Amino acid sequence: MRCLVAESMADIPENSTPGAGEAASPERPQRIVVLRDFCTRTKGADCERCALACPKDAISFSEDGMPLIDADACTRCGICLGICDTFSSTRVTMADLHGRMRRIALRGEDVVVTCKENVFPGLEPAANVVVLPCLACLSPEFWTLLLAENIPVKVAADLSYCADCERAGEMGEMLAAHAIETAETWSGRSVGALDVIPEKENLLKDLADPAGVDRRSAFTNLVGDVSDIASGKRRLRNSEVLQEFYERRERSRALARLNLGNGIEFNDFVPEGRTRKTLQPKRRLLLEALERDPSLASRIPLVISETDYEQCTNALACTQVCPTGARFPNPGDGSLAFDARYCIGCGLCVDVCPEGAVELVETTAEALLYEDEPTQE
């Protein structure tokens, strides 16, 4: 089973800008890649949320815990993107998607979200409509950020179609409803609803009239209309050598997009001489939402690790297994330091602590708010 990377998610709107000297080619469709940096299972955690959520049982695990995607079974629903940061589209991250929605709102329009199952043949969605393979590919953190920013977002989708959806089925309906309801609870705001998907009036008129729709968005929609056809051109995928090359390059591009290296700092108290913090994309979305509206914090439940410093002997075993760098030696004196903003409650530190000084505790997102720098104890 060759399957580290699934086939294209052509239904997710494409708004990214190609790199220098790189054209957006239909020969290079969007794909889902697995990002090892975000997978706690590869670090020893007993996590299988992605496999449990996949409606087609397309996700399995290698011997070292790395998620594998069966390209033949995968329907490109995108549920794995909403469930775990380990999965990403190579050309459209959640940051790209959020950027598009923000631009729509800045034009003074409502952001209308729907799914492919609700777009019937002959229907041309308007420029403010975002068509997803499944609504469940958006996480609670994503919806929360939209609501925290007061972006007028509405869902135009008949969820009764989910039962017969070949992409995600009832799993998609359940996870999408849970994500939206959770975001509404956290934010104290509501996602709107529409009975009808707004239709494109006249594409040529839109292109000629930038006052109504910006030219790039209109052109993007035109490209999206033919994406299913374009993504079927796979002549360059026949070579296994080329296939492996594309997988490596696309995974590197996805990692670069997510800016994983922004938390590296020199530290004399670790063998490598530097510590690395990896901020999970969903946590980044949540932190941005809290920055917009700190009052949300008390309504958002979290599970993070906590240290009993009376028992702690500063063995620092927890810092060696922490997958995000939330636990690290203080660069100043080597004592245990902790940054709750990076903690994802994986529990690896609990299992490895020789003194039993670490436990997981239930708290709220207020633990992520700092007036100054994170406390290093």
Short mmCIF file of C-alpha atoms in Angstrom, two decimals:
data_model
loop_
_atom_site.label_atom_id
_atom_site.label_comp_id
_atom_site.label_asym_id
_atom_site.label_seq_id
_atom_site.Cartn_x
_atom_site.Cartn_y
_atom_site.Cartn_z
CA MET A 1 0.00 0.00 0.00
CA ARG A 2 1.72 3.21 -1.23
CA CYS A 3 -0.05 5.88 0.62
CA LEU A 4 1.79 8.55 2.57
CA VAL A 5 0.07 11.17 0.42
CA ALA A 6 -3.52 11.17 -0.73
CA GLU A 7 -4.79 12.57 -4.02
CA SER A 8 -5.81 16.17 -4.65
CA MET A 9 -8.32 18.14 -2.62
CA ALA A 10 -9.37 20.14 -5.66
CA ASP A 11 -12.58 21.27 -3.97
CA ILE A 12 -10.81 23.43 -1.40
CA PRO A 13 -10.57 26.96 -2.88
CA GLU A 14 -7.11 27.81 -4.17
CA ASN A 15 -5.87 31.26 -3.19
CA SER A 16 -2.19 30.70 -2.66
CA THR A 17 0.43 32.52 -4.65
CA PRO A 18 3.02 30.39 -6.47
CA GLY A 19 6.63 30.86 -5.50
CA ALA A 20 9.13 32.72 -7.61
CA GLY A 21 9.45 31.17 -11.02
CA GLU A 22 6.65 28.72 -10.25
CA ALA A 23 3.41 28.64 -12.18
CA ALA A 24 0.14 27.29 -10.82
CA SER A 25 -0.09 24.26 -13.08
CA PRO A 26 -3.04 21.89 -13.44
CA GLU A 27 -0.44 19.11 -13.72
CA ARG A 28 0.32 19.60 -10.02
CA PRO A 29 -2.98 19.10 -8.17
CA GLN A 30 -3.40 19.81 -4.51
CA ARG A 31 -2.61 16.90 -2.24
CA ILE A 32 -2.82 15.95 1.42
CA VAL A 33 0.50 15.44 3.14
CA VAL A 34 1.38 14.07 6.56
CA LEU A 35 3.52 16.39 8.70
CA ARG A 36 5.54 14.38 11.18
CA ASP A 37 6.29 17.45 13.32
CA PHE A 38 2.67 17.61 14.46
CA CYS A 39 2.02 13.91 15.02
CA THR A 40 2.25 12.96 18.70
CA ARG A 41 1.95 9.27 17.81
CA THR A 42 5.40 9.33 16.21
CA LYS A 43 6.70 10.67 19.55
CA GLY A 44 5.17 7.76 21.48
CA ALA A 45 1.64 8.96 22.27
CA ASP A 46 -1.22 6.50 21.94
CA CYS A 47 -3.35 8.66 19.62
CA GLU A 48 -5.50 7.47 16.74
CA ARG A 49 -8.08 10.25 16.41
CA CYS A 50 -7.46 10.65 12.68
CA ALA A 51 -8.07 6.96 11.97
CA LEU A 52 -11.20 6.90 14.12
CA ALA A 53 -12.62 9.97 12.37
CA CYS A 54 -11.86 8.87 8.81
CA PRO A 55 -15.21 7.78 7.30
CA LYS A 56 -13.56 5.43 4.82
CA ASP A 57 -10.96 3.76 7.07
CA ALA A 58 -8.29 5.20 4.78
CA ILE A 59 -5.80 5.98 7.55
CA SER A 60 -3.49 3.44 9.12
CA PHE A 61 -0.11 3.70 10.87
CA SER A 62 3.42 2.59 10.09
CA GLU A 63 5.57 0.79 12.66
CA ASP A 64 6.98 4.10 13.91
CA GLY A 65 3.50 5.60 14.28
CA MET A 66 3.50 7.65 11.10
CA PRO A 67 -0.04 8.01 9.64
CA LEU A 68 -0.48 6.46 6.21
CA ILE A 69 -3.23 7.43 3.79
CA ASP A 70 -4.63 4.82 1.43
CA ALA A 71 -5.07 6.84 -1.76
CA ASP A 72 -7.51 4.30 -3.21
CA ALA A 73 -9.84 4.45 -0.20
CA CYS A 74 -9.49 8.20 0.43
CA THR A 75 -12.38 10.32 -0.86
CA ARG A 76 -10.59 13.63 -0.21
CA CYS A 77 -13.25 14.77 2.26
CA GLY A 78 -10.71 16.67 4.37
CA ILE A 79 -12.04 15.48 7.73
CA CYS A 80 -8.48 14.65 8.77
CA LEU A 81 -7.54 18.33 8.37
CA GLY A 82 -10.27 19.34 10.79
CA ILE A 83 -9.32 16.63 13.28
CA CYS A 84 -5.53 16.91 13.45
CA ASP A 85 -2.78 19.34 12.46
CA THR A 86 -0.72 16.41 11.20
CA PHE A 87 -2.58 16.63 7.89
CA SER A 88 -2.31 19.55 5.51
CA SER A 89 -3.07 20.46 1.93
CA THR A 90 0.10 21.24 0.00
CA ARG A 91 -1.24 24.41 -1.58
CA VAL A 92 -4.04 25.61 0.69
CA THR A 93 -3.52 25.63 4.45
CA MET A 94 -6.12 26.76 6.96
CA ALA A 95 -4.26 30.08 7.04
CA ASP A 96 -4.85 30.47 3.30
CA LEU A 97 -8.52 29.65 3.70
CA HIS A 98 -8.89 32.08 6.59
CA GLY A 99 -7.17 34.74 4.51
CA ARG A 100 -9.67 34.31 1.72
CA MET A 101 -12.62 34.57 4.10
CA ARG A 102 -11.16 37.71 5.65
CA ARG A 103 -10.80 39.30 2.21
CA ILE A 104 -14.43 38.51 1.41
CA ALA A 105 -15.51 40.16 4.67
CA LEU A 106 -13.32 43.20 3.95
CA ARG A 107 -15.25 43.65 0.70
CA GLY A 108 -18.36 44.07 2.81
CA GLU A 109 -19.85 40.70 1.89
CA ASP A 110 -21.04 37.78 3.96
CA VAL A 111 -18.82 34.71 3.86
CA VAL A 112 -20.98 31.80 2.71
CA VAL A 113 -19.65 28.31 3.36
CA THR A 114 -21.02 25.22 1.67
CA CYS A 115 -19.86 21.77 0.62
CA LYS A 116 -19.44 20.03 -2.70
CA GLU A 117 -22.47 17.82 -2.03
CA ASN A 118 -24.71 20.90 -2.04
CA VAL A 119 -23.40 22.32 -5.32
CA PHE A 120 -25.52 20.75 -8.04
CA PRO A 121 -24.57 20.60 -11.74
CA GLY A 122 -25.19 23.94 -13.40
CA LEU A 123 -24.96 25.94 -10.16
CA GLU A 124 -22.22 28.59 -10.23
CA PRO A 125 -21.55 29.86 -6.69
CA ALA A 126 -20.96 33.57 -6.23
CA ALA A 127 -17.50 34.94 -5.43
CA ASN A 128 -18.26 35.11 -1.70
CA VAL A 129 -19.07 31.39 -1.52
CA VAL A 130 -16.39 29.03 -0.20
CA VAL A 131 -16.98 25.47 -1.42
CA LEU A 132 -15.35 22.78 0.74
CA PRO A 133 -15.19 19.04 0.14
CA CYS A 134 -16.88 18.69 3.56
CA LEU A 135 -17.76 21.21 6.26
CA ALA A 136 -16.01 18.93 8.76
CA CYS A 137 -12.60 19.95 7.41
CA LEU A 138 -12.92 23.15 9.49
CA SER A 139 -12.02 22.79 13.17
CA PRO A 140 -13.71 24.43 16.17
CA GLU A 141 -10.67 26.72 16.45
CA PHE A 142 -11.15 27.87 12.86
CA TRP A 143 -14.82 28.73 13.38
CA THR A 144 -13.97 30.41 16.69
CA LEU A 145 -11.46 32.72 15.03
CA LEU A 146 -14.01 33.74 12.39
CA LEU A 147 -16.56 34.55 15.07
CA ALA A 148 -14.02 36.34 17.27
CA GLU A 149 -13.18 38.59 14.33
CA ASN A 150 -16.88 39.29 13.78
CA ILE A 151 -16.62 37.94 10.25
CA PRO A 152 -20.20 37.50 9.02
CA VAL A 153 -20.16 33.80 8.15
CA LYS A 154 -23.15 31.73 7.10
CA VAL A 155 -23.59 28.09 6.18
CA ALA A 156 -25.60 27.31 3.07
CA ALA A 157 -25.86 23.53 3.21
CA ASP A 158 -28.65 21.03 3.65
CA LEU A 159 -27.15 18.55 6.12
CA SER A 160 -29.79 15.98 5.19
CA TYR A 161 -27.63 15.30 2.13
CA CYS A 162 -24.86 14.02 4.41
CA ALA A 163 -26.51 10.62 4.79
CA ASP A 164 -26.02 9.89 1.08
CA CYS A 165 -22.70 11.71 0.68
CA GLU A 166 -20.05 9.37 -0.74
CA ARG A 167 -17.23 11.57 0.55
CA ALA A 168 -17.88 11.69 4.28
CA GLY A 169 -21.39 10.46 5.05
CA GLU A 170 -22.88 10.93 8.51
CA MET A 171 -19.42 11.30 10.06
CA GLY A 172 -19.07 14.59 8.21
CA GLU A 173 -22.41 15.87 9.49
CA MET A 174 -21.62 14.92 13.07
CA LEU A 175 -18.14 16.48 13.12
CA ALA A 176 -19.22 19.65 11.27
CA ALA A 177 -22.14 20.23 13.63
CA HIS A 178 -19.88 19.62 16.64
CA ALA A 179 -17.24 22.08 15.40
CA ILE A 180 -19.77 24.86 14.78
CA GLU A 181 -21.65 24.31 18.05
CA THR A 182 -18.36 24.27 19.98
CA ALA A 183 -17.22 27.54 18.37
CA GLU A 184 -20.57 29.17 19.13
CA THR A 185 -20.28 28.11 22.79
CA TRP A 186 -16.71 29.36 23.04
CA SER A 187 -17.32 32.67 21.32
CA GLY A 188 -20.84 33.49 22.47
CA ARG A 189 -21.65 34.31 18.84
CA SER A 190 -23.55 32.45 16.13
CA VAL A 191 -22.87 31.13 12.65
CA GLY A 192 -25.68 32.16 10.32
CA ALA A 193 -27.62 29.99 7.90
CA LEU A 194 -28.88 30.36 4.34
CA ASP A 195 -31.42 28.23 2.53
CA VAL A 196 -29.97 28.99 -0.91
CA ILE A 197 -26.38 29.20 -2.16
CA PRO A 198 -25.75 32.63 -3.73
CA GLU A 199 -25.09 32.25 -7.44
CA LYS A 200 -22.61 34.00 -9.67
CA GLU A 201 -24.37 36.71 -11.66
CA ASN A 202 -22.00 37.19 -14.53
CA LEU A 203 -18.33 36.22 -14.41
CA LEU A 204 -17.30 38.52 -17.26
CA LYS A 205 -19.12 41.41 -15.61
CA ASP A 206 -17.35 40.67 -12.32
CA LEU A 207 -13.97 40.67 -14.03
CA ALA A 208 -14.72 44.01 -15.65
CA ASP A 209 -16.15 45.57 -12.50
CA PRO A 210 -13.64 45.40 -9.62
CA ALA A 211 -15.96 47.50 -7.47
CA GLY A 212 -18.24 44.50 -6.95
CA VAL A 213 -15.70 41.68 -6.79
CA ASP A 214 -11.94 41.92 -6.78
CA ARG A 215 -10.43 40.57 -9.99
CA ARG A 216 -8.24 37.96 -8.32
CA SER A 217 -11.16 36.40 -6.45
CA ALA A 218 -13.25 36.25 -9.61
CA PHE A 219 -10.39 34.63 -11.52
CA THR A 220 -9.81 32.19 -8.64
CA ASN A 221 -13.43 31.07 -8.87
CA LEU A 222 -13.05 30.55 -12.61
CA VAL A 223 -10.01 28.35 -12.00
CA GLY A 224 -11.93 26.43 -9.34
CA ASP A 225 -14.77 25.70 -11.78
CA VAL A 226 -12.48 23.61 -13.96
CA SER A 227 -10.30 22.14 -11.19
CA ASP A 228 -11.93 18.72 -11.28
CA ILE A 229 -11.14 18.38 -14.97
CA ALA A 230 -7.65 19.82 -14.66
CA SER A 231 -6.72 17.58 -11.75
CA GLY A 232 -7.42 14.53 -13.91
CA LYS A 233 -4.30 15.21 -15.99
CA ARG A 234 -1.81 12.89 -14.36
CA ARG A 235 0.72 12.14 -17.07
CA LEU A 236 3.62 13.30 -14.91
CA ARG A 237 2.54 11.06 -12.04
CA ASN A 238 3.26 7.81 -13.83
CA SER A 239 6.90 7.67 -12.85
CA GLU A 240 7.51 6.38 -9.33
CA VAL A 241 10.70 8.42 -9.12
CA LEU A 242 8.80 11.59 -9.99
CA GLN A 243 6.06 10.62 -7.55
CA GLU A 244 8.53 10.39 -4.66
CA PHE A 245 10.11 13.67 -5.72
CA TYR A 246 6.74 15.43 -5.69
CA GLU A 247 5.90 14.00 -2.27
CA ARG A 248 9.14 15.26 -0.76
CA ARG A 249 8.84 18.69 -2.37
CA GLU A 250 5.19 19.12 -1.46
CA ARG A 251 5.79 18.09 2.14
CA SER A 252 8.62 20.63 2.38
CA ARG A 253 6.36 23.31 0.91
CA ALA A 254 3.63 22.57 3.43
CA LEU A 255 6.11 22.74 6.30
CA ALA A 256 7.43 26.05 5.02
CA ARG A 257 3.90 27.44 4.74
CA LEU A 258 3.20 26.62 8.36
CA ASN A 259 6.48 28.29 9.44
CA LEU A 260 7.48 25.46 11.75
CA GLY A 261 10.95 26.83 12.41
CA ASN A 262 9.86 30.07 14.09
CA GLY A 263 10.46 28.80 17.64
CA ILE A 264 14.14 27.81 17.60
CA GLU A 265 16.43 29.40 20.21
CA PHE A 266 19.94 28.71 21.49
CA ASN A 267 20.12 26.83 24.78
CA ASP A 268 23.27 25.54 26.44
CA PHE A 269 21.31 23.14 28.63
CA VAL A 270 20.20 20.79 25.84
CA PRO A 271 22.47 18.37 23.93
CA GLU A 272 21.79 19.98 20.53
CA GLY A 273 22.50 23.46 21.86
CA ARG A 274 19.10 24.79 20.93
CA THR A 275 15.45 24.26 21.78
CA ARG A 276 12.66 24.09 19.28
CA LYS A 277 9.05 25.05 19.89
CA THR A 278 6.39 23.89 17.48
CA LEU A 279 3.10 25.77 17.68
CA GLN A 280 0.27 23.61 16.38
CA PRO A 281 -1.79 25.44 13.69
CA LYS A 282 -5.05 24.96 15.59
CA ARG A 283 -3.46 26.41 18.71
CA ARG A 284 -2.24 29.32 16.59
CA LEU A 285 -5.82 29.93 15.42
CA LEU A 286 -7.05 29.79 19.01
CA LEU A 287 -4.37 32.21 20.23
CA GLU A 288 -5.29 34.62 17.45
CA ALA A 289 -8.94 34.39 18.47
CA LEU A 290 -7.98 35.14 22.09
CA GLU A 291 -5.93 38.10 20.94
CA ARG A 292 -9.01 39.44 19.18
CA ASP A 293 -11.27 38.80 22.17
CA PRO A 294 -9.63 37.73 25.46
CA SER A 295 -13.07 37.34 27.08
CA LEU A 296 -13.47 34.05 25.18
CA ALA A 297 -10.78 32.39 27.31
CA SER A 298 -12.96 31.53 30.30
CA ARG A 299 -15.39 29.59 28.07
CA ILE A 300 -12.79 27.45 26.30
CA PRO A 301 -11.83 24.26 28.17
CA LEU A 302 -8.28 22.94 27.91
CA VAL A 303 -6.26 20.03 29.22
CA ILE A 304 -2.60 20.85 29.87
CA SER A 305 0.19 19.43 31.99
CA GLU A 306 1.07 20.74 35.43
CA THR A 307 4.16 20.15 37.58
CA ASP A 308 4.32 19.68 41.34
CA TYR A 309 7.62 21.47 41.92
CA GLU A 310 7.91 20.11 45.45
CA GLN A 311 8.34 16.64 43.93
CA CYS A 312 10.27 17.73 40.83
CA THR A 313 14.03 17.13 40.99
CA ASN A 314 14.69 18.83 37.65
CA ALA A 315 15.56 15.57 35.92
CA LEU A 316 14.15 17.20 32.76
CA ALA A 317 12.99 13.88 31.29
CA CYS A 318 9.73 15.63 30.40
CA THR A 319 11.58 18.16 28.23
CA GLN A 320 13.13 15.36 26.19
CA VAL A 321 9.80 13.84 25.16
CA CYS A 322 7.67 16.98 24.84
CA PRO A 323 6.66 17.05 21.13
CA THR A 324 6.00 20.79 21.00
CA GLY A 325 8.70 22.28 23.23
CA ALA A 326 6.17 23.43 25.82
CA ARG A 327 8.59 21.99 28.42
CA PHE A 328 12.22 23.06 28.10
CA PRO A 329 15.28 23.90 30.20
CA ASN A 330 15.39 27.57 31.11
CA PRO A 331 18.22 28.97 28.92
CA GLY A 332 19.35 31.05 31.89
CA ASP A 333 19.90 28.40 34.58
CA GLY A 334 18.73 25.03 33.24
CA SER A 335 15.70 24.77 35.51
CA LEU A 336 12.42 23.42 34.15
CA ALA A 337 10.46 26.01 32.16
CA PHE A 338 6.94 25.65 30.81
CA ASP A 339 4.96 27.54 28.18
CA ALA A 340 1.29 26.58 28.32
CA ARG A 341 0.64 28.09 24.90
CA TYR A 342 2.48 25.18 23.31
CA CYS A 343 1.10 22.43 25.56
CA ILE A 344 -1.41 20.14 23.82
CA GLY A 345 -2.07 17.81 26.74
CA CYS A 346 -0.62 14.74 25.06
CA GLY A 347 0.46 13.24 28.41
CA LEU A 348 3.91 12.05 27.32
CA CYS A 349 5.49 14.09 30.12
CA VAL A 350 3.25 12.37 32.69
CA ASP A 351 4.41 8.92 31.62
CA VAL A 352 8.13 9.71 31.60
CA CYS A 353 8.53 11.73 34.82
CA PRO A 354 10.57 9.56 37.24
CA GLU A 355 9.20 11.37 40.30
CA GLY A 356 5.56 11.32 39.22
CA ALA A 357 5.55 15.10 39.56
CA VAL A 358 3.56 15.79 36.38
CA GLU A 359 -0.16 15.39 35.80
CA LEU A 360 -2.76 16.51 33.28
CA VAL A 361 -5.24 19.05 34.61
CA GLU A 362 -8.45 20.54 33.27
CA THR A 363 -8.37 24.29 32.97
CA THR A 364 -9.48 27.01 30.54
CA ALA A 365 -7.80 29.02 27.83
CA GLU A 366 -7.10 31.67 30.46
CA ALA A 367 -3.92 29.64 31.05
CA LEU A 368 -2.78 30.77 27.60
CA LEU A 369 -3.01 34.48 28.38
CA TYR A 370 0.14 36.22 29.54
CA GLU A 371 0.59 39.87 30.46
CA ASP A 372 4.35 39.45 30.09
CA GLU A 373 6.54 36.58 28.95
CA PRO A 374 5.63 32.99 29.97
CA THR A 375 6.81 32.13 33.47
CA GLN A 376 9.93 29.97 33.61
CA GLU A 377 10.14 28.09 36.86
#
